[in-house]
PDB file of C-alpha atoms and ligand atoms in Angstrom:
ATOM      1  CA  UNK A   1      50.326 100.544 117.879  1.00  0.00           C
ATOM      2  CA  UNK A   2      50.245 102.438 114.492  1.00  0.00           C
ATOM      3  CA  UNK A   3      52.773 104.618 113.817  1.00  0.00           C
ATOM      4  CA  UNK A   4      51.752 107.886 111.543  1.00  0.00           C
ATOM      5  CA  UNK A   5      54.377 109.559 109.254  1.00  0.00           C
ATOM      6  CA  UNK A   6      53.963 112.336 106.797  1.00  0.00           C
ATOM      7  CA  UNK A   7      55.787 114.049 104.530  1.00  0.00           C
ATOM      8  CA  UNK A   8      55.828 117.619 103.833  1.00  0.00           C
ATOM      9  CA  UNK A   9      58.102 120.744 101.721  1.00  0.00           C
ATOM     10  CA  UNK A  10      57.927 123.940 101.581  1.00  0.00           C
ATOM     11  CA  UNK A  11      58.023 124.160  97.496  1.00  0.00           C
ATOM     12  CA  UNK A  12      55.627 122.248  95.297  1.00  0.00           C
ATOM     13  CA  UNK A  13      57.184 119.500  92.960  1.00  0.00           C
ATOM     14  CA  UNK A  14      59.995 118.366  95.223  1.00  0.00           C
ATOM     15  CA  UNK A  15      59.249 114.853  94.795  1.00  0.00           C
ATOM     16  CA  UNK A  16      57.022 113.871  97.961  1.00  0.00           C
ATOM     17  CA  UNK A  17      54.535 111.992  96.391  1.00  0.00           C
ATOM     18  CA  UNK A  18      56.923 109.507  94.581  1.00  0.00           C
ATOM     19  CA  UNK A  19      58.363 109.151  97.552  1.00  0.00           C
ATOM     20  CA  UNK A  20      55.932 108.554  99.836  1.00  0.00           C
ATOM     21  CA  UNK A  21      54.176 106.086  97.420  1.00  0.00           C
ATOM     22  CA  UNK A  22      57.264 103.914  97.012  1.00  0.00           C
ATOM     23  CA  UNK A  23      58.063 104.173 100.578  1.00  0.00           C
ATOM     24  CA  UNK A  24      54.607 102.836 100.933  1.00  0.00           C
ATOM     25  CA  UNK A  25      54.665 100.133  98.813  1.00  0.00           C
ATOM     26  CA  UNK A  26      58.423  98.795  99.969  1.00  0.00           C
ATOM     27  CA  UNK A  27      57.285  99.162 103.517  1.00  0.00           C
ATOM     28  CA  UNK A  28      54.151  96.755 102.870  1.00  0.00           C
ATOM     29  CA  UNK A  29      56.458  94.299 101.184  1.00  0.00           C
ATOM     30  CA  UNK A  30      58.497  94.089 104.281  1.00  0.00           C
ATOM     31  CA  UNK A  31      55.471  92.531 105.995  1.00  0.00           C
ATOM     32  CA  UNK A  32      53.872  95.808 107.749  1.00  0.00           C
ATOM     33  CA  UNK A  33      50.313  96.365 107.082  1.00  0.00           C
ATOM     34  CA  UNK A  34      50.410  99.885 105.729  1.00  0.00           C
ATOM     35  CA  UNK A  35      47.841 102.735 104.497  1.00  0.00           C
ATOM     36  CA  UNK A  36      48.771 105.618 102.189  1.00  0.00           C
ATOM     37  CA  UNK A  37      46.383 108.674 102.572  1.00  0.00           C
ATOM     38  CA  UNK A  38      46.388 111.403  99.943  1.00  0.00           C
ATOM     39  CA  UNK A  39      45.359 114.395 101.566  1.00  0.00           C
ATOM     40  CA  UNK A  40      47.098 116.958  99.232  1.00  0.00           C
ATOM     41  CA  UNK A  41      43.667 118.505  98.931  1.00  0.00           C
ATOM     42  CA  UNK A  42      44.784 120.830  96.447  1.00  0.00           C
ATOM     43  CA  UNK A  43      46.058 118.567  94.149  1.00  0.00           C
ATOM     44  CA  UNK A  44      45.908 115.029  94.804  1.00  0.00           C
ATOM     45  CA  UNK A  45      47.652 112.622  92.282  1.00  0.00           C
ATOM     46  CA  UNK A  46      48.823 109.571  94.417  1.00  0.00           C
ATOM     47  CA  UNK A  47      46.050 107.272  92.429  1.00  0.00           C
ATOM     48  CA  UNK A  48      47.904 107.969  89.080  1.00  0.00           C
ATOM     49  CA  UNK A  49      50.972 106.298  90.477  1.00  0.00           C
ATOM     50  CA  UNK A  50      49.513 103.357  90.855  1.00  0.00           C
ATOM     51  CA  UNK A  51      47.439 103.520  87.557  1.00  0.00           C
ATOM     52  CA  UNK A  52      44.282 103.775  89.584  1.00  0.00           C
ATOM     53  CA  UNK A  53      42.341 106.353  87.430  1.00  0.00           C
ATOM     54  CA  UNK A  54      39.134 105.782  88.797  1.00  0.00           C
ATOM     55  CA  UNK A  55      38.602 105.217  92.549  1.00  0.00           C
ATOM     56  CA  UNK A  56      35.401 104.170  93.834  1.00  0.00           C
ATOM     57  CA  UNK A  57      35.520 106.396  96.873  1.00  0.00           C
ATOM     58  CA  UNK A  58      38.032 109.195  97.551  1.00  0.00           C
ATOM     59  CA  UNK A  59      38.317 111.667 100.539  1.00  0.00           C
ATOM     60  CA  UNK A  60      35.335 113.956  99.468  1.00  0.00           C
ATOM     61  CA  UNK A  61      32.784 110.868 100.432  1.00  0.00           C
ATOM     62  CA  UNK A  62      34.060 110.737 103.766  1.00  0.00           C
ATOM     63  CA  UNK A  63      33.855 114.494 104.330  1.00  0.00           C
ATOM     64  CA  UNK A  64      30.627 115.025 102.442  1.00  0.00           C
ATOM     65  CA  UNK A  65      29.200 111.695 104.889  1.00  0.00           C
ATOM     66  CA  UNK A  66      28.688 109.741 101.571  1.00  0.00           C
ATOM     67  CA  UNK A  67      29.959 106.681 102.939  1.00  0.00           C
ATOM     68  CA  UNK A  68      30.224 106.286 106.888  1.00  0.00           C
ATOM     69  CA  UNK A  69      33.554 105.506 108.056  1.00  0.00           C
ATOM     70  CA  UNK A  70      36.923 106.644 106.578  1.00  0.00           C
ATOM     71  CA  UNK A  71      37.813 102.373 106.666  1.00  0.00           C
ATOM     72  CA  UNK A  72      35.002 102.415 103.916  1.00  0.00           C
ATOM     73  CA  UNK A  73      36.678 104.767 101.375  1.00  0.00           C
ATOM     74  CA  UNK A  74      40.071 102.828 101.512  1.00  0.00           C
ATOM     75  CA  UNK A  75      41.206 100.931  98.205  1.00  0.00           C
ATOM     76  CA  UNK A  76      43.334  97.808  98.789  1.00  0.00           C
ATOM     77  CA  UNK A  77      46.266  97.248  96.231  1.00  0.00           C
ATOM     78  CA  UNK A  78      46.008  93.375  96.409  1.00  0.00           C
ATOM     79  CA  UNK A  79      48.663  93.351  93.779  1.00  0.00           C
ATOM     80  CA  UNK A  80      50.826  95.536  95.710  1.00  0.00           C
ATOM     81  CA  UNK A  81      51.088  93.410  98.905  1.00  0.00           C
ATOM     82  CA  UNK A  82      47.885  94.552 100.179  1.00  0.00           C
ATOM     83  CA  UNK A  83      48.999  98.143 100.670  1.00  0.00           C
ATOM     84  CA  UNK A  84      45.605 100.294 101.467  1.00  0.00           C
ATOM     85  CA  UNK A  85      45.019 103.443 100.248  1.00  0.00           C
ATOM     86  CA  UNK A  86      42.793 106.872 100.625  1.00  0.00           C
ATOM     87  CA  UNK A  87      42.626 108.525  97.359  1.00  0.00           C
ATOM     88  CA  UNK A  88      42.367 111.974  97.585  1.00  0.00           C
ATOM     89  CA  UNK A  89      40.522 112.729  94.306  1.00  0.00           C
ATOM     90  CA  UNK A  90      37.770 114.997  93.975  1.00  0.00           C
ATOM     91  CA  UNK A  91      39.334 118.232  94.481  1.00  0.00           C
ATOM     92  CA  UNK A  92      36.052 120.033  95.119  1.00  0.00           C
ATOM     93  CA  UNK A  93      35.694 123.235  96.661  1.00  0.00           C
ATOM     94  CA  UNK A  94      34.496 121.704  99.621  1.00  0.00           C
ATOM     95  CA  UNK A  95      37.725 119.422 100.295  1.00  0.00           C
ATOM     96  CA  UNK A  96      40.185 122.129  99.542  1.00  0.00           C
ATOM     97  CA  UNK A  97      38.389 124.449 102.204  1.00  0.00           C
ATOM     98  CA  UNK A  98      37.236 121.718 104.599  1.00  0.00           C
ATOM     99  CA  UNK A  99      36.233 123.473 108.016  1.00  0.00           C
ATOM    100  CA  UNK A 100      37.810 123.185 111.254  1.00  0.00           C
ATOM    101  CA  UNK A 101      35.312 121.048 112.613  1.00  0.00           C
ATOM    102  CA  UNK A 102      35.379 118.491 109.372  1.00  0.00           C
ATOM    103  CA  UNK A 103      39.121 118.373 109.627  1.00  0.00           C
ATOM    104  CA  UNK A 104      38.973 117.463 113.105  1.00  0.00           C
ATOM    105  CA  UNK A 105      36.540 114.790 112.025  1.00  0.00           C
ATOM    106  CA  UNK A 106      39.298 113.583 109.515  1.00  0.00           C
ATOM    107  CA  UNK A 107      42.224 113.402 112.265  1.00  0.00           C
ATOM    108  CA  UNK A 108      40.004 111.501 114.638  1.00  0.00           C
ATOM    109  CA  UNK A 109      39.102 109.117 111.960  1.00  0.00           C
ATOM    110  CA  UNK A 110      42.591 108.569 110.735  1.00  0.00           C
ATOM    111  CA  UNK A 111      43.763 107.783 114.203  1.00  0.00           C
ATOM    112  CA  UNK A 112      41.507 104.874 114.056  1.00  0.00           C
ATOM    113  CA  UNK A 113      43.083 103.226 111.270  1.00  0.00           C
ATOM    114  CA  UNK A 114      43.913  99.473 111.720  1.00  0.00           C
ATOM    115  CA  UNK A 115      47.386  99.386 110.364  1.00  0.00           C
ATOM    116  CA  UNK A 116      50.721  99.662 111.512  1.00  0.00           C
ATOM    117  CA  UNK A 117      52.166 102.308 109.415  1.00  0.00           C
ATOM    118  CA  UNK A 118      49.678 105.046 107.857  1.00  0.00           C
ATOM    119  CA  UNK A 119      51.769 107.533 105.669  1.00  0.00           C
ATOM    120  CA  UNK A 120      50.473 110.862 104.900  1.00  0.00           C
ATOM    121  CA  UNK A 121      50.860 112.697 101.820  1.00  0.00           C
ATOM    122  CA  UNK A 122      50.131 116.145 102.712  1.00  0.00           C
ATOM    123  CA  UNK A 123      50.078 119.259  99.959  1.00  0.00           C
ATOM    124  CA  UNK A 124      52.825 121.715  99.480  1.00  0.00           C
ATOM    125  CA  UNK A 125      53.261 124.898 101.165  1.00  0.00           C
ATOM    126  CA  UNK A 126      52.353 126.353 104.200  1.00  0.00           C
ATOM    127  CA  UNK A 127      48.965 126.693 104.524  1.00  0.00           C
ATOM    128  CA  UNK A 128      47.060 125.526 107.808  1.00  0.00           C
ATOM    129  CA  UNK A 129      45.934 122.087 106.233  1.00  0.00           C
ATOM    130  CA  UNK A 130      49.076 121.455 104.974  1.00  0.00           C
ATOM    131  CA  UNK A 131      50.965 122.146 108.185  1.00  0.00           C
ATOM    132  CA  UNK A 132      48.220 120.583 110.498  1.00  0.00           C
ATOM    133  CA  UNK A 133      48.271 117.642 108.464  1.00  0.00           C
ATOM    134  CA  UNK A 134      52.058 117.389 108.656  1.00  0.00           C
ATOM    135  CA  UNK A 135      52.591 118.117 112.319  1.00  0.00           C
ATOM    136  CA  UNK A 136      49.649 115.440 113.256  1.00  0.00           C
ATOM    137  CA  UNK A 137      52.005 112.589 112.640  1.00  0.00           C
ATOM    138  CA  UNK A 138      54.339 110.609 115.177  1.00  0.00           C
ATOM    139  CA  UNK A 139      57.123 111.156 112.696  1.00  0.00           C
ATOM    140  CA  UNK A 140      57.765 114.281 109.698  1.00  0.00           C
ATOM    141  CA  UNK A 141      59.871 113.906 106.725  1.00  0.00           C
ATOM    142  CA  UNK A 142      60.513 116.941 105.242  1.00  0.00           C
ATOM    143  CA  UNK A 143      61.960 116.856 101.087  1.00  0.00           C
ATOM    144  CA  UNK A 144      63.873 119.274  99.681  1.00  0.00           C
ATOM    145  CA  UNK A 145      65.780 119.666  96.377  1.00  0.00           C
ATOM    146  CA  UNK A 146      69.286 120.947  96.467  1.00  0.00           C
ATOM    147  CA  UNK A 147      68.467 124.418  94.888  1.00  0.00           C
ATOM    148  CA  UNK A 148      68.842 127.741  96.650  1.00  0.00           C
ATOM    149  CA  UNK A 149      65.092 128.487  96.423  1.00  0.00           C
ATOM    150  CA  UNK A 150      63.913 125.145  97.474  1.00  0.00           C
ATOM    151  CA  UNK A 151      66.270 124.953 100.373  1.00  0.00           C
ATOM    152  CA  UNK A 152      64.855 128.713 101.484  1.00  0.00           C
ATOM    153  CA  UNK A 153      61.327 127.602 101.344  1.00  0.00           C
ATOM    154  CA  UNK A 154      62.097 124.418 103.399  1.00  0.00           C
ATOM    155  CA  UNK A 155      63.201 126.509 106.029  1.00  0.00           C
ATOM    156  CA  UNK A 156      60.298 128.817 105.885  1.00  0.00           C
ATOM    157  CA  UNK A 157      58.066 125.710 105.864  1.00  0.00           C
ATOM    158  CA  UNK A 158      59.913 124.126 108.998  1.00  0.00           C
ATOM    159  CA  UNK A 159      59.758 127.636 110.837  1.00  0.00           C
ATOM    160  CA  UNK A 160      56.094 127.970 110.271  1.00  0.00           C
ATOM    161  CA  UNK A 161      55.623 124.458 111.222  1.00  0.00           C
ATOM    162  CA  UNK A 162      57.424 125.263 114.376  1.00  0.00           C
ATOM    163  CA  UNK A 163      55.447 128.304 115.259  1.00  0.00           C
ATOM    164  CA  UNK A 164      52.249 126.818 114.726  1.00  0.00           C
ATOM    165  CA  UNK A 165      52.811 124.196 116.949  1.00  0.00           C
ATOM    166  CA  UNK A 166      54.084 126.076 119.772  1.00  0.00           C
ATOM    167  CA  UNK A 167      51.104 128.100 118.995  1.00  0.00           C
ATOM    168  CA  UNK A 168      48.702 124.735 119.201  1.00  0.00           C
ATOM    169  CA  UNK A 169      50.455 124.221 123.061  1.00  0.00           C
ATOM    170  CA  UNK A 170      48.725 126.809 124.286  1.00  0.00           C
ATOM    171  CA  UNK A 171      45.106 126.553 124.983  1.00  0.00           C
ATOM    172  CA  UNK A 172      42.704 128.230 123.072  1.00  0.00           C
ATOM    173  CA  UNK A 173      41.229 129.959 125.508  1.00  0.00           C
ATOM    174  CA  UNK A 174      44.384 130.942 128.004  1.00  0.00           C
ATOM    175  CA  UNK A 175      45.864 134.816 128.097  1.00  0.00           C
ATOM    176  CA  UNK A 176      49.255 133.521 126.480  1.00  0.00           C
ATOM    177  CA  UNK A 177      46.855 132.229 123.261  1.00  0.00           C
ATOM    178  CA  UNK A 178      45.171 135.209 122.823  1.00  0.00           C
ATOM    179  CA  UNK A 179      47.491 137.538 123.227  1.00  0.00           C
ATOM    180  CA  UNK A 180      49.955 135.527 120.417  1.00  0.00           C
ATOM    181  CA  UNK A 181      46.764 134.749 118.206  1.00  0.00           C
ATOM    182  CA  UNK A 182      46.519 138.766 117.262  1.00  0.00           C
ATOM    183  CA  UNK A 183      49.933 138.816 116.228  1.00  0.00           C
ATOM    184  CA  UNK A 184      52.165 137.850 113.181  1.00  0.00           C
ATOM    185  CA  UNK A 185      55.117 136.448 113.692  1.00  0.00           C
ATOM    186  CA  UNK A 186      58.038 135.510 111.511  1.00  0.00           C
ATOM    187  CA  UNK A 187      60.537 134.222 113.856  1.00  0.00           C
ATOM    188  CA  UNK A 188      60.118 131.638 116.470  1.00  0.00           C
ATOM    189  CA  UNK A 189      62.225 133.805 119.278  1.00  0.00           C
ATOM    190  CA  UNK A 190      59.563 136.575 118.828  1.00  0.00           C
ATOM    191  CA  UNK A 191      56.821 134.231 119.618  1.00  0.00           C
ATOM    192  CA  UNK A 192      58.982 132.538 122.787  1.00  0.00           C
ATOM    193  CA  UNK A 193      59.549 136.156 123.985  1.00  0.00           C
ATOM    194  CA  UNK A 194      55.988 137.234 123.848  1.00  0.00           C
ATOM    195  CA  UNK A 195      54.818 134.124 125.429  1.00  0.00           C
ATOM    196  CA  UNK A 196      57.148 134.951 128.095  1.00  0.00           C
ATOM    197  CA  UNK A 197      55.978 138.539 129.017  1.00  0.00           C
ATOM    198  CA  UNK A 198      52.502 137.581 128.308  1.00  0.00           C
ATOM    199  CA  UNK A 199      53.194 134.801 131.098  1.00  0.00           C
ATOM    200  CA  UNK A 200      55.835 133.845 133.443  1.00  0.00           C
ATOM    201  CA  UNK A 201      56.802 130.332 132.502  1.00  0.00           C
ATOM    202  CA  UNK A 202      55.289 130.089 129.121  1.00  0.00           C
ATOM    203  CA  UNK A 203      58.873 129.982 127.109  1.00  0.00           C
ATOM    204  CA  UNK A 204      59.462 126.791 128.475  1.00  0.00           C
ATOM    205  CA  UNK A 205      56.143 125.716 127.779  1.00  0.00           C
ATOM    206  CA  UNK A 206      56.304 126.553 124.058  1.00  0.00           C
ATOM    207  CA  UNK A 207      59.881 124.948 123.922  1.00  0.00           C
ATOM    208  CA  UNK A 208      58.477 121.742 125.428  1.00  0.00           C
ATOM    209  CA  UNK A 209      56.326 121.549 122.612  1.00  0.00           C
ATOM    210  CA  UNK A 210      59.129 121.163 119.909  1.00  0.00           C
ATOM    211  CA  UNK A 211      61.102 118.703 122.012  1.00  0.00           C
ATOM    212  CA  UNK A 212      59.786 115.485 119.999  1.00  0.00           C
ATOM    213  CA  UNK A 213      59.646 117.342 116.505  1.00  0.00           C
ATOM    214  CA  UNK A 214      62.658 116.069 114.942  1.00  0.00           C
ATOM    215  CA  UNK A 215      61.699 116.339 111.269  1.00  0.00           C
ATOM    216  CA  UNK A 216      63.484 113.324 109.039  1.00  0.00           C
ATOM    217  CA  UNK A 217      65.688 115.644 105.889  1.00  0.00           C
ATOM    218  CA  UNK A 218      65.248 113.985 102.676  1.00  0.00           C
ATOM    219  CA  UNK A 219      67.249 115.693  99.666  1.00  0.00           C
ATOM    220  CA  UNK A 220      66.041 114.560  96.306  1.00  0.00           C
ATOM    221  CA  UNK A 221      66.860 114.817  92.704  1.00  0.00           C
ATOM    222  CA  UNK A 222      70.894 114.859  94.189  1.00  0.00           C
ATOM    223  CA  UNK A 223      73.504 115.264  91.947  1.00  0.00           C
ATOM    224  CA  UNK A 224      77.130 115.648  91.847  1.00  0.00           C
ATOM    225  CA  UNK A 225      77.223 119.598  91.325  1.00  0.00           C
ATOM    226  CA  UNK A 226      74.269 120.118  93.603  1.00  0.00           C
ATOM    227  CA  UNK A 227      75.216 119.021  96.820  1.00  0.00           C
ATOM    228  CA  UNK A 228      73.369 120.293 100.170  1.00  0.00           C
ATOM    229  CA  UNK A 229      75.399 121.324 103.177  1.00  0.00           C
ATOM    230  CA  UNK A 230      73.134 119.151 105.605  1.00  0.00           C
ATOM    231  CA  UNK A 231      75.198 119.769 108.132  1.00  0.00           C
ATOM    232  CA  UNK A 232      75.164 123.429 107.776  1.00  0.00           C
ATOM    233  CA  UNK A 233      71.021 123.210 107.281  1.00  0.00           C
ATOM    234  CA  UNK A 234      71.040 121.287 110.526  1.00  0.00           C
ATOM    235  CA  UNK A 235      73.148 123.702 112.283  1.00  0.00           C
ATOM    236  CA  UNK A 236      70.923 126.848 110.960  1.00  0.00           C
ATOM    237  CA  UNK A 237      67.711 124.537 111.890  1.00  0.00           C
ATOM    238  CA  UNK A 238      69.104 123.829 115.206  1.00  0.00           C
ATOM    239  CA  UNK A 239      70.061 127.471 115.924  1.00  0.00           C
ATOM    240  CA  UNK A 240      67.069 129.587 115.097  1.00  0.00           C
ATOM    241  CA  UNK A 241      64.355 126.954 115.058  1.00  0.00           C
ATOM    242  CA  UNK A 242      65.688 124.691 118.177  1.00  0.00           C
ATOM    243  CA  UNK A 243      65.155 121.222 116.383  1.00  0.00           C
ATOM    244  CA  UNK A 244      67.067 118.529 114.922  1.00  0.00           C
ATOM    245  CA  UNK A 245      66.590 117.318 111.353  1.00  0.00           C
ATOM    246  CA  UNK A 246      68.368 113.987 111.518  1.00  0.00           C
ATOM    247  CA  UNK A 247      69.234 112.739 107.751  1.00  0.00           C
ATOM    248  CA  UNK A 248      67.224 110.249 106.731  1.00  0.00           C
ATOM    249  CA  UNK A 249      68.643 109.859 102.906  1.00  0.00           C
ATOM    250  CA  UNK A 250      69.418 111.305  99.616  1.00  0.00           C
ATOM    251  CA  UNK A 251      67.723 110.134  96.249  1.00  0.00           C
ATOM    252  CA  UNK A 252      69.883 110.933  93.209  1.00  0.00           C
ATOM    253  CA  UNK A 253      68.156 112.502  90.198  1.00  0.00           C
ATOM    254  CA  UNK A 254      67.253 109.742  87.563  1.00  0.00           C
ATOM    255  CA  UNK A 255      64.986 109.786  84.589  1.00  0.00           C
ATOM    256  CA  UNK A 256      63.531 106.323  85.779  1.00  0.00           C
ATOM    257  CA  UNK A 257      61.290 108.313  88.068  1.00  0.00           C
ATOM    258  CA  UNK A 258      59.509 110.139  85.258  1.00  0.00           C
ATOM    259  CA  UNK A 259      59.497 106.877  83.077  1.00  0.00           C
ATOM    260  CA  UNK A 260      57.568 104.799  86.013  1.00  0.00           C
ATOM    261  CA  UNK A 261      55.114 107.726  85.959  1.00  0.00           C
ATOM    262  CA  UNK A 262      54.497 107.589  82.457  1.00  0.00           C
ATOM    263  CA  UNK A 263      53.679 103.909  82.641  1.00  0.00           C
ATOM    264  CA  UNK A 264      51.679 104.372  85.847  1.00  0.00           C
ATOM    265  CA  UNK A 265      53.728 101.928  88.032  1.00  0.00           C
ATOM    266  CA  UNK A 266      55.693 102.637  90.934  1.00  0.00           C
ATOM    267  CA  UNK A 267      59.572 102.983  89.988  1.00  0.00           C
ATOM    268  CA  UNK A 268      60.695 100.268  92.942  1.00  0.00           C
ATOM    269  CA  UNK A 269      58.384  98.080  90.813  1.00  0.00           C
ATOM    270  CA  UNK A 270      59.134  98.747  87.443  1.00  0.00           C
ATOM    271  CA  UNK A 271      62.573  99.551  87.605  1.00  0.00           C
ATOM    272  CA  UNK A 272      63.682  97.780  90.930  1.00  0.00           C
ATOM    273  CA  UNK A 273      67.702  98.350  89.953  1.00  0.00           C
ATOM    274  CA  UNK A 274      67.309 101.484  89.108  1.00  0.00           C
ATOM    275  CA  UNK A 275      69.714 104.278  91.387  1.00  0.00           C
ATOM    276  CA  UNK A 276      66.081 105.779  92.471  1.00  0.00           C
ATOM    277  CA  UNK A 277      64.580 102.699  93.733  1.00  0.00           C
ATOM    278  CA  UNK A 278      67.859 101.825  95.455  1.00  0.00           C
ATOM    279  CA  UNK A 279      67.916 104.759  97.571  1.00  0.00           C
ATOM    280  CA  UNK A 280      64.479 104.504  98.179  1.00  0.00           C
ATOM    281  CA  UNK A 281      64.821 100.644  99.222  1.00  0.00           C
ATOM    282  CA  UNK A 282      67.992 102.307 101.737  1.00  0.00           C
ATOM    283  CA  UNK A 283      65.648 104.720 102.968  1.00  0.00           C
ATOM    284  CA  UNK A 284      62.729 102.425 103.538  1.00  0.00           C
ATOM    285  CA  UNK A 285      64.790  99.896 105.428  1.00  0.00           C
ATOM    286  CA  UNK A 286      65.849 103.299 107.768  1.00  0.00           C
ATOM    287  CA  UNK A 287      62.478 104.384 108.198  1.00  0.00           C
ATOM    288  CA  UNK A 288      61.398 100.891 109.218  1.00  0.00           C
ATOM    289  CA  UNK A 289      64.017 100.988 111.976  1.00  0.00           C
ATOM    290  CA  UNK A 290      62.882 104.493 112.920  1.00  0.00           C
ATOM    291  CA  UNK A 291      59.173 103.055 113.291  1.00  0.00           C
ATOM    292  CA  UNK A 292      60.502 100.125 115.312  1.00  0.00           C
ATOM    293  CA  UNK A 293      61.948 102.392 118.046  1.00  0.00           C
ATOM    294  CA  UNK A 294      59.401 104.842 117.518  1.00  0.00           C
ATOM    295  CA  UNK A 295      56.948 101.822 118.832  1.00  0.00           C
ATOM    296  CA  UNK A 296      59.409 100.866 121.421  1.00  0.00           C
ATOM    297  CA  UNK A 297      59.258 103.828 122.901  1.00  0.00           C
ATOM    298  CA  UNK A 298      55.962 105.248 123.043  1.00  0.00           C
TER     299      UNK A 298
HETATM  300  N1  LIG B   1      65.196 111.778  91.753  1.00  0.00           N
HETATM  301  C1  LIG B   1      64.069 112.488  91.301  1.00  0.00           C
HETATM  302  N2  LIG B   1      64.706 112.146  89.725  1.00  0.00           N
HETATM  303  C2  LIG B   1      64.056 112.697  88.551  1.00  0.00           C
HETATM  304  N3  LIG B   1      62.834 112.947  88.643  1.00  0.00           N
HETATM  305  C3  LIG B   1      62.041 113.072  89.456  1.00  0.00           C
HETATM  306  C4  LIG B   1      62.813 112.380  91.011  1.00  0.00           C
HETATM  307  N4  LIG B   1      62.041 112.716  92.133  1.00  0.00           N
HETATM  308  C5  LIG B   1      60.661 113.045  91.577  1.00  0.00           C
HETATM  309  N5  LIG B   1      60.757 113.562  90.277  1.00  0.00           N
HETATM  310  C6  LIG B   1      59.739 113.899  89.299  1.00  0.00           C
HETATM  311  O1  LIG B   1      59.325 115.279  89.607  1.00  0.00           O
HETATM  312  C7  LIG B   1      58.157 115.284  89.550  1.00  0.00           C
HETATM  313  C8  LIG B   1      57.278 115.973  90.710  1.00  0.00           C
HETATM  314  O2  LIG B   1      57.208 114.423  91.676  1.00  0.00           O
HETATM  315  P1  LIG B   1      56.012 114.439  92.627  1.00  0.00           P
HETATM  316  O3  LIG B   1      54.603 114.835  91.900  1.00  0.00           O
HETATM  317  O4  LIG B   1      56.669 113.460  93.615  1.00  0.00           O
HETATM  318  O5  LIG B   1      56.533 115.476  93.617  1.00  0.00           O
HETATM  319  P2  LIG B   1      55.488 116.662  94.862  1.00  0.00           P
HETATM  320  O6  LIG B   1      55.965 117.098  96.088  1.00  0.00           O
HETATM  321  O7  LIG B   1      54.617 115.135  95.291  1.00  0.00           O
HETATM  322  O8  LIG B   1      54.601 117.611  93.868  1.00  0.00           O
HETATM  323  P3  LIG B   1      53.542 118.479  94.763  1.00  0.00           P
HETATM  324  O9  LIG B   1      53.809 119.602  95.449  1.00  0.00           O
HETATM  325  O10 LIG B   1      52.872 119.017  93.251  1.00  0.00           O
HETATM  326  O11 LIG B   1      52.374 117.378  95.071  1.00  0.00           O
HETATM  327  C9  LIG B   1      57.322 114.000  88.860  1.00  0.00           C
HETATM  328  O12 LIG B   1      57.023 114.555  87.759  1.00  0.00           O
HETATM  329  C10 LIG B   1      58.405 113.516  89.456  1.00  0.00           C
HETATM  330  O13 LIG B   1      58.675 112.157  88.165  1.00  0.00           O
HETATM  331 MG1  LIG B   2      52.259 115.594  95.305  1.00  0.00          MG
END
């Protein structure tokens, strides 16, 4: 059984790629068969963290049908416990603007990857690609920095992700769907209200779509003078978005992250004793337990 996990954030540069690349490596070290996908179609750079400067194939080759299957595009890092990797290089206009059909073909192909864990790095922001890749997974990780603007972007990202999830839960030809599609929503309660006004019972159906959406919260670049009140953030998302955001952990501000990037080696490999690596290791252990729980219950 394969568990898919995606990482997203409202704001760019929150550390998604650094976190996911290292979690991928740490899970592979634990003996899991891991496949890391760089679906940041606007700014793919995960390959650089591993020192892979010229990948033989990339996501573009799959989208343009240069290769037959997604499996053919995967690179194996033999020096990193056999970690498999889909480079997202080749930022052509075609990749960044893939059609609905191409996206569906890609998502179908991802479902067939032979791995215990598939990790998906989605681009920052709230465009449809980012939201759809983020919501596609079984488990979501969302990252914020401790500063107020990052937290606001984080909240907006989750709000739009939940709205997209709820809208997607109605059949595209249904009356509720065609009514909702014409609207621009700024809050989830507006969606629920209009759904119910259009068809009795639709509110309940919409709420059900969020039943299993509990994105795991990561606070990155944490420091003593900039702490996030996680309880308050969780009560906000619970009250206004109807979702819980269980904490996965915090990662401290640490110059080792930047040093490792410059050396093109994952920080957990280059500086295993650095505070950032220790925090990532704790996080990988917790995530491994979440994956086991998920696999047991599905
Ligand atoms: N805990 C940390 N301490 C210090 N620097 C960090 C930390 N986490 C990330 N960084 C630095 O922040 C920068 C952005 O990180 P990264 O590229 O992983 O973010 P991202 O969210 O993937 O960005 P994008 O949205 O552009 O894809 C990098 O230079 C990275 O080294
Ligand atoms: Mg990134």
